[in-house]
Structures are given as C-alpha cells and as structure tokens.
Amino acid sequence: MQIRVRGGEPTGIAADVLIVPVAAGQEDGRDVRRLARRLGGTMVKRAISAARFRGRPGQAAVLPVQGPRRQAIAVVGLGDEARIDLEAWRRVGGQSRQLAGTLGAARVVVACGARPLETPQLVAFAEGFELAAYRFAKYKSESDAPPAVTELTLVVVSPPAEKILETEWRALATTLSGVTLARDLVNEPPAVKTPAYIADVAKKVGQAAGLEVEVWDAKRIASEKLAALIAVARGSSEEPRFVHLRYRSKSTQRRIALVGKGITFDSGGLSLKPAKSMETMKCDMAGAAAVLGAMTALARLKPAIDVDGYIPITENLPGGRAQKPGDVIRYRNGKTVEVLNTDAEGRLVLADALLVAADAKPDAIIDLATLTGACMVALGTQVAGLFANDQKLADRLLAAGTDTGEPLWQMPLVAEYKDDIKSAVADIKNIGGGHAGSITAALFLQEFVGSTPWVHLDIAGPAFLEKALPYTPKGGTGFGVRTLVRYLTTLAA
Ligand code: BES
Ligand code: MN
Ligand code: ZN
C-alpha cells in the first residue's frame, strides 16, 4: 500500500472513498460545512443528522451522497477534540480501514480537516489502518479478507517533510511485520504449530532478520536441566524445544532479556480443563510469539541495545506419562516445586527460562505470558497485568504501553501472599490459595529471578480476542510486540 500526505482540496483527488474524521459535536462544524459546500448543498448535513452521527469515538457512517469524482463519502468519530491522542488516531485509522473494506474501496482519501496534524498523528492513523487490515485466511476456501487498499492519501493543511514521514513509516512497517508474525503464529492451529514447528519458524524468520538463533532439542534440554519443561512435555508425544534468540548491536552497555511462554496447546494436563475453556488454548504461546515478533523487528531496526530472547516451548497434554498432581520438580538451581495442579504449567516452564535468563546476568528481565484466567477476570481483554520488582523498570514499560495503545496496569506483588504458595513437601507449590490468582502466579515467578530487575506481563486477556476492536481483528492480537519494540528502542535512544 502506498501512503501519501498532501495539502489542498480532498474532494479533488481521485478515490473510491473520501473519509472525514469528525470530532464530537462538530458534525455541523467547520470541516463538515466546508465539505458540504464542496458537494453542493444541504444533502451532506441532512445525511449526517439522519445517521444520528455525533462524532463520538467508534461512530461511523457512510453517507448516501457521492462526491464530484463519484467517490463514496464517510464520516468517522474522533471523540472530544481535547482528548484526541495518538490512540484516537489509531482507532479512527482502524475504522477507516474497516469502512474501506465494507465499501470495497482500493483508493482511500482522508480529509483530516483544519487541525494541524504532525507526523506522529499521521503515522498513528496509518498504524491503525494497517493493523485493522489483518486477516488469518489461510484455511478459508473463500477469503473474508477485505479487498486490498492500494493508495491511502491523507490530506492535511501543512504536510510534513516527505523524508521524515517516510522514515517513520518504514520503521513502523517493520514493527507491524513483527505484529503480523505474532498474530499468525497464535492463530495457527495447534496440530500445525508443534514445538518443533515454532522452533523452526523462529530459526528461519529470526536468522532472516539477522538474529542468532539457538534451538535446544529434548536431549540438550535434559543436559541443561530444564526440569519443568521436561515434566510438562511428558504428557505429550511432541518433543519440547527451547529457543534462544540473540540480538547484538555494535556498542552498548545494556542487555535486556525477554522470556515468552510457549505452550502450543494447553489442555490443562491431568488437571484437565473443561472443553469450553480449551477452545482458545492454542493462544497459550502468545508470549513466545510476542518475543519472536519483537525481536525480528528489532534486528531490522538495529537500536543500540543487546537483547536475548528465551522461549520454552511444549504442549500441555494428559498423556500416559504425564506429570501428576503431587509430583515434585527439582529445578537446575536446586529449588523444588510441588505440582498440585498440572494446569498451572506456564509458571513451571517460565521458571526454567527465568533461571537461564538470570544466569546470563542481564540488566533486566521482561517476561510475557498468557498466565492466568484470574488476570482476565481482573482486567478483561483490553489490559494486561504488570508485576515488577523494580519500579523504574515498571514505569518504563507502563509508559511504552501507553504510547503504543497496549494498556498495562500494575498489580501488587503482595509479599504476605507468599504464604499461599508454601508447600508441605517441597520449597513451594505451583498454585495459590484460590484468591488473587494472578498475584500468586507472579509471586511464584519472582522466586526464580533473584535480584535481577524484572517485569512480568500477564497477557492472558489481550493476547486473543473473541470480539474485534477498532484496529484489532478477532483471534491472535500480537499484543506486546509494539510495547516491547517501543521500550527497547527508547531505552537505546
Ligand atoms: N493458559 C492458562 C491461562 C489462560 C486462561 C490464558 C485463559 C488465556 C486465557 C494457564 O496455564 C492456566 O491454566 N492457568 C490456570 C491456573 C490455575 C490452575 C492456578 C487458571 O488461570 O485457571
Ligand atoms: Mn494451564
Ligand atoms: Zn497455560
């Protein structure tokens, strides 16, 4: 898709649809009046009021009038003028893409009106526009993907320098390809995306982007004493994998470790989930997918920072050799864990990876995991839980999340609740007391990071959507990729 920014008269540009973003209460404002004049009369105003369009966020209407070049005319709501932030532009971008899809429009013109728009807003619009176009169509005989948009033209009062916009847009497109990779992997059926498959993709895509990729097979996993990965994988006939991605820049003092939960299907194991809860459990490797997506983007953006990605990958199935409630895992550092619920498998395998990550003495560890249903209960599907043992690191990630429109909400690591993971037979157990499930899961992970600054993101809610958002289609969302890239590139800057 070609993106252009132009000044001048939007109705004069050849297009299939002309989209007019309108702020709340401005349905009869300057921009709309101007458009109405261009289109010759009261028709536009009448159409807008017939649609009860008020410029509220999420509102959109295709007007029953055509422009002078026979283009369709549509309005989308921007919300309160005082609160039109980058996220508002992303959402309007996403809605515009949806409108273009419905209309089958290949050439889209957006009349941004009289407000002075800078590069960040224009890029945000394009970002939402692109993110909303995603479809996972490879198993559809007839694709339900919206027809391709070939040209997107944003009409503004004073266009920014083409060079700046182009550089920004290219960087964004790189990040978005990481999001697409993550979405594709999450959406892939579990029979296809076995641990070996994910490791192969990581190797291929990672190396193509310029990462060093090391894949540990079952034998190496055993010699490295990744005891939990072995224990969880015992219920499955698929062998586990452990992937280490390495991004090295020329000169830097800083090294960050990323860890992603890679359960390619979570049946719960012998502590079997009910059928309904299993329907979306192919999403349980979304943390791994986010780490891979972010790191492939990073290798192309080349910020001055070193990053290691660690991904433990296995299925969690109840096969004949599956681990059982009551089993004890002895970790590579000697710590023991009593497994009382095999469905709390994420924290088990993450602990292996956190130990490997901490051994390399990074400046910080960030893990992403679809870890607990409890976090979904607390924060829903649009916000991820953030836990941290270091407030400075937490603040940086919270800021990156806000900047990218991937909201994170800090939850407390309540030290008193450590009592809930005490075990009668081992050092700790893998479930809490029933309350505060996302906190006890995070407290469990904390046991394995030592004094390394660490952030844990529980992305169980936003990793996978059963209902689309303005720029996020149903299914795998790629949540975390944009936040990680933002955090790592601003850290390097
Ligand atoms: N993968 C699940 C968490 C999950 C639930 C992710 C819903 C996405 C959507 C995790 O492995 C799990 O099963 N957690 C259990 C923990 C419990 C057994 C302590 C849960 O949340 O019920
Ligand atoms: Mn589970
Ligand atoms: Zn799980």
Short mmCIF file of C-alpha atoms and ligand atoms in Angstrom, two decimals:
data_model
loop_
_atom_site.label_atom_id
_atom_site.label_comp_id
_atom_site.label_asym_id
_atom_site.label_seq_id
_atom_site.Cartn_x
_atom_site.Cartn_y
_atom_site.Cartn_z
CA MET A 1 0.00 0.00 0.00
CA GLN A 2 1.20 3.46 -0.89
CA ILE A 3 0.80 6.20 1.69
CA ARG A 4 0.83 9.85 0.72
CA VAL A 5 0.28 13.06 2.61
CA ARG A 6 -0.92 16.07 0.67
CA GLY A 7 -2.25 19.55 1.11
CA GLY A 8 -5.09 21.05 -0.88
CA GLU A 9 -8.63 20.04 -1.63
CA PRO A 10 -9.58 16.45 -0.67
CA THR A 11 -12.63 16.25 -2.95
CA GLY A 12 -10.39 16.83 -5.94
CA ILE A 13 -8.38 13.62 -5.50
CA ALA A 14 -9.37 10.50 -7.43
CA ALA A 15 -10.51 7.92 -4.87
CA ASP A 16 -13.14 5.29 -4.13
CA VAL A 17 -13.95 6.73 -0.75
CA LEU A 18 -13.40 10.04 1.00
CA ILE A 19 -13.30 9.67 4.77
CA VAL A 20 -13.87 12.65 7.03
CA PRO A 21 -12.85 12.30 10.70
CA VAL A 22 -15.11 14.48 12.83
CA ALA A 23 -14.67 15.48 16.48
CA ALA A 24 -17.52 15.14 18.97
CA GLY A 25 -20.16 17.82 18.49
CA GLN A 26 -18.52 19.00 15.29
CA GLU A 27 -20.97 17.25 12.97
CA ASP A 28 -22.01 20.72 11.89
CA GLY A 29 -18.57 22.25 12.35
CA ARG A 30 -16.17 23.98 10.03
CA ASP A 31 -14.79 20.86 8.33
CA VAL A 32 -18.19 19.39 7.59
CA ARG A 33 -19.59 22.73 6.37
CA ARG A 34 -16.66 23.05 4.04
CA LEU A 35 -17.23 19.57 2.70
CA ALA A 36 -20.95 20.26 2.30
CA ARG A 37 -20.16 23.37 0.27
CA ARG A 38 -17.87 21.36 -1.99
CA LEU A 39 -20.53 18.76 -2.50
CA GLY A 40 -23.07 21.41 -3.24
CA GLY A 41 -25.59 21.79 -0.50
CA THR A 42 -27.60 20.55 2.37
CA MET A 43 -27.52 16.86 1.42
CA VAL A 44 -24.43 16.17 3.48
CA LYS A 45 -25.77 17.79 6.64
CA ARG A 46 -29.08 16.01 6.29
CA ALA A 47 -27.38 12.67 5.74
CA ILE A 48 -25.23 13.17 8.82
CA SER A 49 -28.14 14.04 11.03
CA ALA A 50 -30.21 11.17 9.62
CA ALA A 51 -27.40 8.83 10.66
CA ARG A 52 -27.50 10.42 14.15
CA PHE A 53 -23.77 10.89 13.78
CA ARG A 54 -22.28 12.97 16.60
CA GLY A 55 -18.55 12.40 16.15
CA ARG A 56 -18.36 10.06 19.14
CA PRO A 57 -15.48 7.56 19.25
CA GLY A 58 -16.44 4.42 17.39
CA GLN A 59 -19.21 6.12 15.39
CA ALA A 60 -19.03 5.85 11.63
CA ALA A 61 -21.47 6.41 8.78
CA VAL A 62 -21.36 6.07 5.03
CA LEU A 63 -23.43 8.95 3.64
CA PRO A 64 -25.95 8.40 0.86
CA VAL A 65 -24.20 11.00 -1.30
CA GLN A 66 -21.35 10.80 -3.76
CA GLY A 67 -18.50 13.20 -4.28
CA PRO A 68 -17.73 15.04 -7.53
CA ARG A 69 -15.46 12.15 -8.56
CA ARG A 70 -18.16 9.61 -7.74
CA GLN A 71 -16.34 8.64 -4.56
CA ALA A 72 -18.29 7.40 -1.53
CA ILE A 73 -18.32 9.79 1.45
CA ALA A 74 -18.00 8.58 5.04
CA VAL A 75 -17.61 10.22 8.44
CA VAL A 76 -15.86 8.68 11.47
CA GLY A 77 -15.97 9.92 15.05
CA LEU A 78 -12.80 11.25 16.72
CA GLY A 79 -14.34 11.96 20.12
CA ASP A 80 -13.73 15.05 22.26
CA GLU A 81 -11.40 17.46 20.46
CA ALA A 82 -9.42 18.00 23.69
CA ARG A 83 -8.80 14.28 24.05
CA ILE A 84 -7.75 13.29 20.55
CA ASP A 85 -4.50 11.47 21.34
CA LEU A 86 -2.46 9.07 19.21
CA GLU A 87 -4.66 6.18 20.27
CA ALA A 88 -7.72 8.05 18.97
CA TRP A 89 -5.98 8.39 15.58
CA ARG A 90 -5.06 4.68 15.60
CA ARG A 91 -8.70 3.80 16.25
CA VAL A 92 -10.01 6.13 13.58
CA GLY A 93 -7.41 4.65 11.24
CA GLY A 94 -8.69 1.17 12.06
CA GLN A 95 -12.28 2.17 11.49
CA SER A 96 -11.41 3.83 8.23
CA ARG A 97 -9.83 0.58 7.07
CA GLN A 98 -12.99 -1.28 8.06
CA LEU A 99 -15.11 1.21 6.11
CA ALA A 100 -12.86 0.88 3.06
CA GLY A 101 -13.25 -2.88 3.34
CA THR A 102 -17.04 -2.74 3.52
CA LEU A 103 -17.14 -0.45 0.50
CA GLY A 104 -14.53 -2.42 -1.43
CA ALA A 105 -12.54 0.78 -1.83
CA ALA A 106 -8.99 0.45 -3.18
CA ARG A 107 -8.12 4.16 -3.10
CA VAL A 108 -8.83 5.96 0.16
CA VAL A 109 -8.60 9.68 0.81
CA VAL A 110 -8.82 11.04 4.34
CA ALA A 111 -9.74 14.68 4.85
CA CYS A 112 -8.03 15.50 8.12
CA GLY A 113 -9.59 18.96 8.23
CA ALA A 114 -8.22 22.20 9.55
CA ARG A 115 -6.46 20.84 12.67
CA PRO A 116 -2.68 20.96 12.46
CA LEU A 117 -1.56 17.33 12.21
CA GLU A 118 2.05 16.33 12.82
CA THR A 119 3.90 13.21 11.76
CA PRO A 120 3.06 11.16 14.92
CA GLN A 121 -0.69 11.55 14.36
CA LEU A 122 -0.44 10.68 10.68
CA VAL A 123 1.69 7.64 11.44
CA ALA A 124 -0.77 6.60 14.16
CA PHE A 125 -3.62 6.76 11.66
CA ALA A 126 -1.64 4.62 9.20
CA GLU A 127 -0.76 2.20 12.01
CA GLY A 128 -4.40 1.63 12.94
CA PHE A 129 -5.28 1.39 9.24
CA GLU A 130 -2.70 -1.35 8.63
CA LEU A 131 -3.35 -3.27 11.86
CA ALA A 132 -7.08 -3.41 11.07
CA ALA A 133 -6.44 -4.96 7.65
CA TYR A 134 -5.06 -8.20 9.11
CA ARG A 135 -6.85 -11.47 8.41
CA PHE A 136 -5.83 -15.06 9.06
CA ALA A 137 -7.26 -16.51 5.86
CA LYS A 138 -5.03 -19.44 5.04
CA TYR A 139 -7.64 -22.04 5.97
CA LYS A 140 -10.57 -20.29 4.27
CA SER A 141 -11.71 -21.51 0.85
CA GLU A 142 -13.14 -18.09 0.27
CA SER A 143 -11.17 -15.37 1.94
CA ASP A 144 -13.18 -12.93 4.03
CA ALA A 145 -10.28 -10.52 3.87
CA PRO A 146 -11.27 -7.01 2.88
CA PRO A 147 -10.11 -6.10 -0.64
CA ALA A 148 -6.63 -4.59 -0.73
CA VAL A 149 -6.21 -0.85 -0.36
CA THR A 150 -3.59 0.31 -2.83
CA GLU A 151 -3.46 4.00 -2.01
CA LEU A 152 -4.02 5.88 1.21
CA THR A 153 -3.88 9.66 0.88
CA LEU A 154 -4.04 11.84 3.97
CA VAL A 155 -5.00 15.42 3.24
CA VAL A 156 -3.75 17.94 5.80
CA VAL A 157 -3.27 21.69 5.99
CA SER A 158 0.51 21.58 6.08
CA PRO A 159 2.08 18.25 5.11
CA PRO A 160 5.29 17.31 6.96
CA ALA A 161 8.51 16.75 5.03
CA GLU A 162 8.16 13.63 2.91
CA LYS A 163 11.53 12.31 4.13
CA ILE A 164 10.56 12.35 7.81
CA LEU A 165 7.25 10.70 7.19
CA GLU A 166 8.82 8.03 5.02
CA THR A 167 11.47 7.13 7.63
CA GLU A 168 8.87 6.94 10.38
CA TRP A 169 6.53 4.93 8.24
CA ARG A 170 9.23 2.43 7.28
CA ALA A 171 10.16 1.89 10.96
CA LEU A 172 6.53 1.37 11.83
CA ALA A 173 6.04 -1.11 8.98
CA THR A 174 8.96 -3.12 10.37
CA THR A 175 7.32 -3.28 13.80
CA LEU A 176 3.99 -4.18 12.23
CA SER A 177 5.55 -7.13 10.40
CA GLY A 178 6.55 -8.38 13.87
CA VAL A 179 2.92 -7.99 15.00
CA THR A 180 1.73 -9.93 11.95
CA LEU A 181 4.22 -12.72 12.62
CA ALA A 182 2.98 -12.99 16.21
CA ARG A 183 -0.68 -12.94 15.14
CA ASP A 184 -0.09 -15.61 12.50
CA LEU A 185 1.64 -17.93 14.97
CA VAL A 186 -1.09 -17.52 17.59
CA ASN A 187 -3.82 -18.16 15.00
CA GLU A 188 -2.13 -21.26 13.56
CA PRO A 189 -3.93 -24.49 14.60
CA PRO A 190 -2.21 -26.37 17.41
CA ALA A 191 -1.72 -29.55 15.33
CA VAL A 192 0.43 -27.48 12.97
CA LYS A 193 2.34 -25.28 15.42
CA THR A 194 4.04 -28.02 17.39
CA PRO A 195 7.06 -27.08 19.50
CA ALA A 196 9.34 -28.21 16.64
CA TYR A 197 7.38 -26.04 14.18
CA ILE A 198 7.65 -22.92 16.35
CA ALA A 199 11.38 -23.53 16.80
CA ASP A 200 11.80 -23.95 13.02
CA VAL A 201 9.92 -20.73 12.32
CA ALA A 202 12.00 -18.94 14.97
CA LYS A 203 15.17 -20.23 13.33
CA LYS A 204 14.12 -19.32 9.79
CA VAL A 205 12.48 -15.96 10.44
CA GLY A 206 14.96 -15.00 13.16
CA GLN A 207 18.01 -15.69 11.05
CA ALA A 208 16.49 -13.93 8.03
CA ALA A 209 16.07 -10.83 10.20
CA GLY A 210 19.65 -11.04 11.44
CA LEU A 211 19.26 -12.74 14.83
CA GLU A 212 21.42 -15.55 16.14
CA VAL A 213 19.08 -18.45 16.88
CA GLU A 214 19.94 -21.45 19.01
CA VAL A 215 17.43 -24.28 19.35
CA TRP A 216 17.75 -26.81 22.15
CA ASP A 217 16.16 -30.20 21.47
CA ALA A 218 14.97 -32.67 24.13
CA LYS A 219 18.49 -34.01 24.72
CA ARG A 220 20.01 -30.56 25.23
CA ILE A 221 17.04 -29.53 27.37
CA ALA A 222 17.84 -32.51 29.61
CA SER A 223 21.55 -31.72 29.82
CA GLU A 224 20.69 -28.09 30.68
CA LYS A 225 18.44 -29.44 33.43
CA LEU A 226 15.25 -27.64 32.33
CA ALA A 227 13.32 -29.93 34.63
CA ALA A 228 9.90 -28.30 34.35
CA LEU A 229 9.94 -28.19 30.56
CA ILE A 230 10.67 -31.93 30.60
CA ALA A 231 7.98 -32.57 33.22
CA VAL A 232 5.25 -30.68 31.34
CA ALA A 233 6.26 -32.19 27.98
CA ARG A 234 5.96 -35.75 29.36
CA GLY A 235 2.18 -35.67 28.83
CA SER A 236 2.63 -35.11 25.11
CA SER A 237 4.15 -37.11 22.26
CA GLU A 238 5.62 -33.91 20.85
CA GLU A 239 9.15 -33.16 21.98
CA PRO A 240 9.73 -29.83 23.71
CA ARG A 241 12.07 -27.15 22.38
CA PHE A 242 13.90 -24.25 23.99
CA VAL A 243 14.82 -21.32 21.75
CA HIS A 244 17.45 -18.71 22.49
CA LEU A 245 17.34 -15.65 20.23
CA ARG A 246 20.23 -13.23 20.33
CA TYR A 247 20.30 -9.65 19.07
CA ARG A 248 23.65 -7.88 19.34
CA SER A 249 24.30 -4.24 18.48
CA LYS A 250 27.68 -2.65 17.86
CA SER A 251 28.30 -0.72 21.05
CA THR A 252 26.17 -0.85 24.14
CA GLN A 253 26.47 -1.44 27.85
CA ARG A 254 22.90 -2.58 28.26
CA ARG A 255 21.49 -6.07 27.88
CA ILE A 256 17.82 -6.98 28.28
CA ALA A 257 16.38 -10.49 28.48
CA LEU A 258 12.92 -11.32 27.15
CA VAL A 259 11.11 -14.51 28.14
CA GLY A 260 7.92 -15.77 26.46
CA LYS A 261 5.58 -18.57 27.49
CA GLY A 262 5.34 -21.06 24.63
CA ILE A 263 2.61 -23.59 25.44
CA THR A 264 1.43 -24.51 21.93
CA PHE A 265 -1.73 -26.04 23.38
CA ASP A 266 -2.88 -26.02 27.00
CA SER A 267 -5.36 -28.81 27.76
CA GLY A 268 -4.57 -28.41 31.44
CA GLY A 269 -2.79 -31.78 31.51
CA LEU A 270 -4.22 -34.29 34.01
CA SER A 271 -5.87 -31.33 35.78
CA LEU A 272 -7.89 -31.21 32.58
CA LYS A 273 -9.71 -28.06 31.52
CA PRO A 274 -13.42 -28.15 30.62
CA ALA A 275 -13.98 -28.32 26.83
CA LYS A 276 -15.18 -24.72 26.59
CA SER A 277 -12.06 -23.36 28.28
CA MET A 278 -9.88 -25.29 25.83
CA GLU A 279 -11.35 -23.66 22.73
CA THR A 280 -8.90 -20.77 22.76
CA MET A 281 -5.91 -22.58 24.29
CA LYS A 282 -3.90 -22.51 21.08
CA CYS A 283 -3.23 -18.94 22.22
CA ASP A 284 -1.06 -20.12 25.10
CA MET A 285 2.14 -19.41 23.20
CA ALA A 286 1.29 -15.74 22.63
CA GLY A 287 4.09 -14.63 24.96
CA ALA A 288 6.60 -16.60 22.89
CA ALA A 289 5.11 -15.17 19.68
CA ALA A 290 5.40 -11.61 21.03
CA VAL A 291 9.07 -12.13 21.93
CA LEU A 292 9.80 -13.55 18.48
CA GLY A 293 7.83 -10.80 16.72
CA ALA A 294 9.51 -8.04 18.70
CA MET A 295 13.00 -9.45 18.22
CA THR A 296 12.70 -9.90 14.45
CA ALA A 297 11.56 -6.27 14.22
CA LEU A 298 14.41 -5.20 16.48
CA ALA A 299 17.02 -6.93 14.34
CA ARG A 300 15.86 -4.76 11.44
CA LEU A 301 15.57 -1.53 13.42
CA LYS A 302 19.04 -2.03 14.91
CA PRO A 303 18.81 0.01 18.13
CA ALA A 304 21.94 0.28 20.30
CA ILE A 305 20.99 -2.32 22.87
CA ASP A 306 21.60 -6.05 23.32
CA VAL A 307 18.66 -8.38 23.72
CA ASP A 308 18.32 -12.09 24.47
CA GLY A 309 15.04 -13.91 23.95
CA TYR A 310 14.29 -17.17 25.76
CA ILE A 311 11.35 -19.29 24.73
CA PRO A 312 10.37 -22.57 26.41
CA ILE A 313 8.01 -24.47 24.10
CA THR A 314 5.85 -27.53 24.77
CA GLU A 315 2.31 -28.84 24.69
CA ASN A 316 0.48 -29.43 27.97
CA LEU A 317 -1.39 -32.71 27.44
CA PRO A 318 -2.61 -35.52 29.73
CA GLY A 319 -0.79 -38.48 28.07
CA GLY A 320 0.06 -41.72 29.84
CA ARG A 321 3.39 -40.43 31.05
CA ALA A 322 2.04 -37.02 32.07
CA GLN A 323 3.17 -35.39 35.30
CA LYS A 324 0.70 -35.85 38.12
CA PRO A 325 -0.62 -33.70 40.92
CA GLY A 326 1.73 -34.45 43.80
CA ASP A 327 4.85 -34.72 41.63
CA VAL A 328 7.88 -32.66 42.60
CA ILE A 329 10.12 -30.81 40.14
CA ARG A 330 13.74 -30.14 41.08
CA TYR A 331 15.00 -27.07 39.17
CA ARG A 332 18.55 -26.58 37.86
CA ASN A 333 19.37 -24.31 40.82
CA GLY A 334 18.16 -26.94 43.32
CA LYS A 335 14.81 -25.31 44.12
CA THR A 336 11.91 -27.77 44.42
CA VAL A 337 8.27 -27.27 43.42
CA GLU A 338 5.31 -29.42 44.26
CA VAL A 339 2.95 -29.64 41.29
CA LEU A 340 -0.55 -29.69 42.70
CA ASN A 341 -2.31 -28.56 39.54
CA THR A 342 -0.88 -29.51 36.15
CA ASP A 343 -2.89 -26.67 34.59
CA ALA A 344 -0.60 -24.17 36.30
CA GLU A 345 2.07 -25.23 33.77
CA GLY A 346 3.03 -21.80 32.47
CA ARG A 347 4.77 -20.70 35.67
CA LEU A 348 6.58 -24.05 35.76
CA VAL A 349 8.23 -23.72 32.34
CA LEU A 350 8.74 -19.96 32.71
CA ALA A 351 10.74 -20.67 35.87
CA ASP A 352 13.19 -22.78 33.81
CA ALA A 353 13.58 -19.95 31.32
CA LEU A 354 13.89 -17.25 34.00
CA LEU A 355 16.74 -19.23 35.60
CA VAL A 356 18.54 -19.47 32.24
CA ALA A 357 17.94 -15.77 31.60
CA ALA A 358 19.15 -14.71 35.06
CA ASP A 359 22.29 -16.86 34.73
CA ALA A 360 23.46 -14.57 31.90
CA LYS A 361 23.23 -11.57 34.28
CA PRO A 362 21.16 -9.20 32.14
CA ASP A 363 20.27 -5.68 33.32
CA ALA A 364 16.60 -6.60 33.28
CA ILE A 365 14.26 -9.47 32.51
CA ILE A 366 10.83 -8.99 30.98
CA ASP A 367 8.54 -11.98 30.64
CA LEU A 368 5.27 -12.18 28.73
CA ALA A 369 2.81 -14.96 29.40
CA THR A 370 -0.83 -15.90 28.95
CA LEU A 371 -0.52 -16.95 32.55
CA THR A 372 -3.81 -16.75 34.45
CA GLY A 373 -7.54 -16.65 33.88
CA ALA A 374 -7.56 -14.62 37.10
CA CYS A 375 -5.83 -11.74 35.32
CA MET A 376 -8.59 -11.78 32.70
CA VAL A 377 -11.17 -11.64 35.48
CA ALA A 378 -9.38 -8.63 36.97
CA LEU A 379 -8.52 -6.61 33.86
CA GLY A 380 -10.55 -8.01 30.95
CA THR A 381 -9.32 -8.36 27.39
CA GLN A 382 -8.01 -4.87 26.77
CA VAL A 383 -5.47 -4.50 29.57
CA ALA A 384 -2.53 -6.68 30.61
CA GLY A 385 -1.35 -7.10 34.19
CA LEU A 386 2.12 -5.83 35.05
CA PHE A 387 4.13 -7.06 38.02
CA ALA A 388 7.59 -5.80 38.88
CA ASN A 389 10.31 -5.98 41.49
CA ASP A 390 11.77 -2.70 40.21
CA GLN A 391 9.64 0.43 39.90
CA LYS A 392 11.89 2.24 37.41
CA LEU A 393 11.65 -0.68 35.01
CA ALA A 394 7.90 -0.91 35.63
CA ASP A 395 7.45 2.80 34.85
CA ARG A 396 9.34 2.48 31.58
CA LEU A 397 7.13 -0.37 30.44
CA LEU A 398 3.95 1.33 31.60
CA ALA A 399 4.96 4.37 29.53
CA ALA A 400 5.76 2.23 26.47
CA GLY A 401 2.36 0.54 26.79
CA THR A 402 0.55 3.88 26.98
CA ASP A 403 2.50 5.21 23.99
CA THR A 404 1.59 2.25 21.80
CA GLY A 405 -2.02 1.76 22.88
CA GLU A 406 -1.31 -1.54 24.63
CA PRO A 407 -2.51 -0.65 28.13
CA LEU A 408 -0.70 -2.24 31.08
CA TRP A 409 -1.92 -1.98 34.65
CA GLN A 410 0.41 -2.52 37.57
CA MET A 411 -0.64 -5.11 40.10
CA PRO A 412 1.00 -5.59 43.50
CA LEU A 413 3.41 -8.38 44.43
CA VAL A 414 1.83 -8.76 47.87
CA ALA A 415 4.65 -10.32 49.92
CA GLU A 416 2.18 -11.61 52.53
CA TYR A 417 0.58 -13.85 49.88
CA LYS A 418 3.80 -15.85 49.58
CA ASP A 419 2.30 -17.95 52.38
CA ASP A 420 -0.22 -19.18 49.80
CA ILE A 421 2.47 -20.92 47.75
CA LYS A 422 4.13 -22.69 50.67
CA SER A 423 4.28 -26.46 50.22
CA ALA A 424 4.21 -29.24 52.79
CA VAL A 425 6.71 -31.36 50.85
CA ALA A 426 8.76 -29.02 48.61
CA ASP A 427 10.11 -25.45 48.76
CA ILE A 428 6.97 -24.05 47.13
CA LYS A 429 3.88 -25.30 45.26
CA ASN A 430 2.54 -24.23 41.88
CA ILE A 431 -0.88 -22.97 42.97
CA GLY A 432 -2.07 -20.40 45.48
CA GLY A 433 -4.97 -20.42 47.89
CA GLY A 434 -7.78 -19.58 45.50
CA HIS A 435 -7.78 -15.80 45.76
CA ALA A 436 -5.57 -13.34 43.81
CA GLY A 437 -4.56 -15.99 41.28
CA SER A 438 -2.58 -13.63 39.05
CA ILE A 439 -0.62 -12.33 42.05
CA THR A 440 0.30 -15.75 43.43
CA ALA A 441 1.38 -16.77 39.91
CA ALA A 442 3.63 -13.69 39.73
CA LEU A 443 4.99 -14.37 43.24
CA PHE A 444 5.88 -17.86 42.05
CA LEU A 445 7.85 -16.42 39.10
CA GLN A 446 9.58 -13.92 41.37
CA GLU A 447 11.18 -16.86 43.20
CA PHE A 448 13.27 -17.52 40.08
CA VAL A 449 14.65 -14.09 39.13
CA GLY A 450 16.81 -13.44 42.20
CA SER A 451 17.73 -9.77 42.43
CA THR A 452 17.60 -9.08 38.67
CA PRO A 453 15.21 -6.20 37.87
CA TRP A 454 12.18 -7.94 36.42
CA VAL A 455 8.79 -7.23 34.92
CA HIS A 456 6.13 -9.86 34.32
CA LEU A 457 3.30 -9.13 31.89
CA ASP A 458 0.24 -11.35 32.25
CA ILE A 459 -1.28 -11.07 28.76
CA ALA A 460 -3.95 -13.79 29.17
CA GLY A 461 -6.70 -11.25 28.35
CA PRO A 462 -5.42 -9.14 25.46
CA ALA A 463 -3.43 -11.87 23.62
CA PHE A 464 -6.51 -13.31 21.96
CA LEU A 465 -9.84 -11.65 21.17
CA GLU A 466 -13.19 -13.25 20.56
CA LYS A 467 -14.62 -9.84 19.63
CA ALA A 468 -12.79 -7.40 17.35
CA LEU A 469 -11.61 -3.94 18.46
CA PRO A 470 -11.25 -0.89 16.17
CA TYR A 471 -7.82 -1.92 14.86
CA THR A 472 -7.52 -5.43 16.25
CA PRO A 473 -9.36 -8.22 14.44
CA LYS A 474 -10.55 -11.34 16.27
CA GLY A 475 -8.05 -14.03 17.24
CA GLY A 476 -4.37 -13.54 17.96
CA THR A 477 -3.57 -9.87 18.52
CA GLY A 478 0.23 -9.75 18.67
CA PHE A 479 -0.18 -7.90 21.98
CA GLY A 480 3.17 -6.89 23.45
CA VAL A 481 5.18 -6.66 20.23
CA ARG A 482 4.69 -2.92 19.81
CA THR A 483 5.26 -2.23 23.52
CA LEU A 484 8.49 -4.25 23.58
CA VAL A 485 9.82 -2.56 20.45
CA ARG A 486 8.90 0.84 21.84
CA TYR A 487 10.51 0.10 25.23
CA LEU A 488 13.72 -1.30 23.73
CA THR A 489 14.18 1.41 21.10
CA THR A 490 13.54 4.27 23.55
CA LEU A 491 15.95 2.64 26.02
CA ALA A 492 18.62 2.62 23.31
CA ALA A 493 17.95 6.20 22.22
N1 BES B 1 -3.03 -20.77 29.95
C1 BES B 1 -3.77 -20.68 31.14
C2 BES B 1 -4.24 -19.25 31.47
C3 BES B 1 -5.22 -18.63 30.49
C4 BES B 1 -6.58 -18.67 30.75
C5 BES B 1 -4.77 -17.96 29.37
C6 BES B 1 -7.46 -18.07 29.86
C7 BES B 1 -5.66 -17.37 28.48
C8 BES B 1 -7.00 -17.41 28.74
C9 BES B 1 -2.92 -21.15 32.31
O1 BES B 1 -2.00 -22.13 32.02
C10 BES B 1 -3.85 -21.73 33.31
O2 BES B 1 -4.46 -22.72 33.01
N2 BES B 1 -3.94 -21.11 34.48
C11 BES B 1 -4.80 -21.59 35.50
C12 BES B 1 -4.05 -21.52 36.80
C13 BES B 1 -4.73 -22.23 37.94
C14 BES B 1 -4.77 -23.73 37.68
C15 BES B 1 -3.97 -21.95 39.22
C16 BES B 1 -6.03 -20.68 35.53
O3 BES B 1 -5.91 -19.48 35.29
O4 BES B 1 -7.12 -21.20 35.74
MN MN B 2 -2.81 -24.06 32.11
ZN ZN B 3 -1.33 -22.20 30.12
#
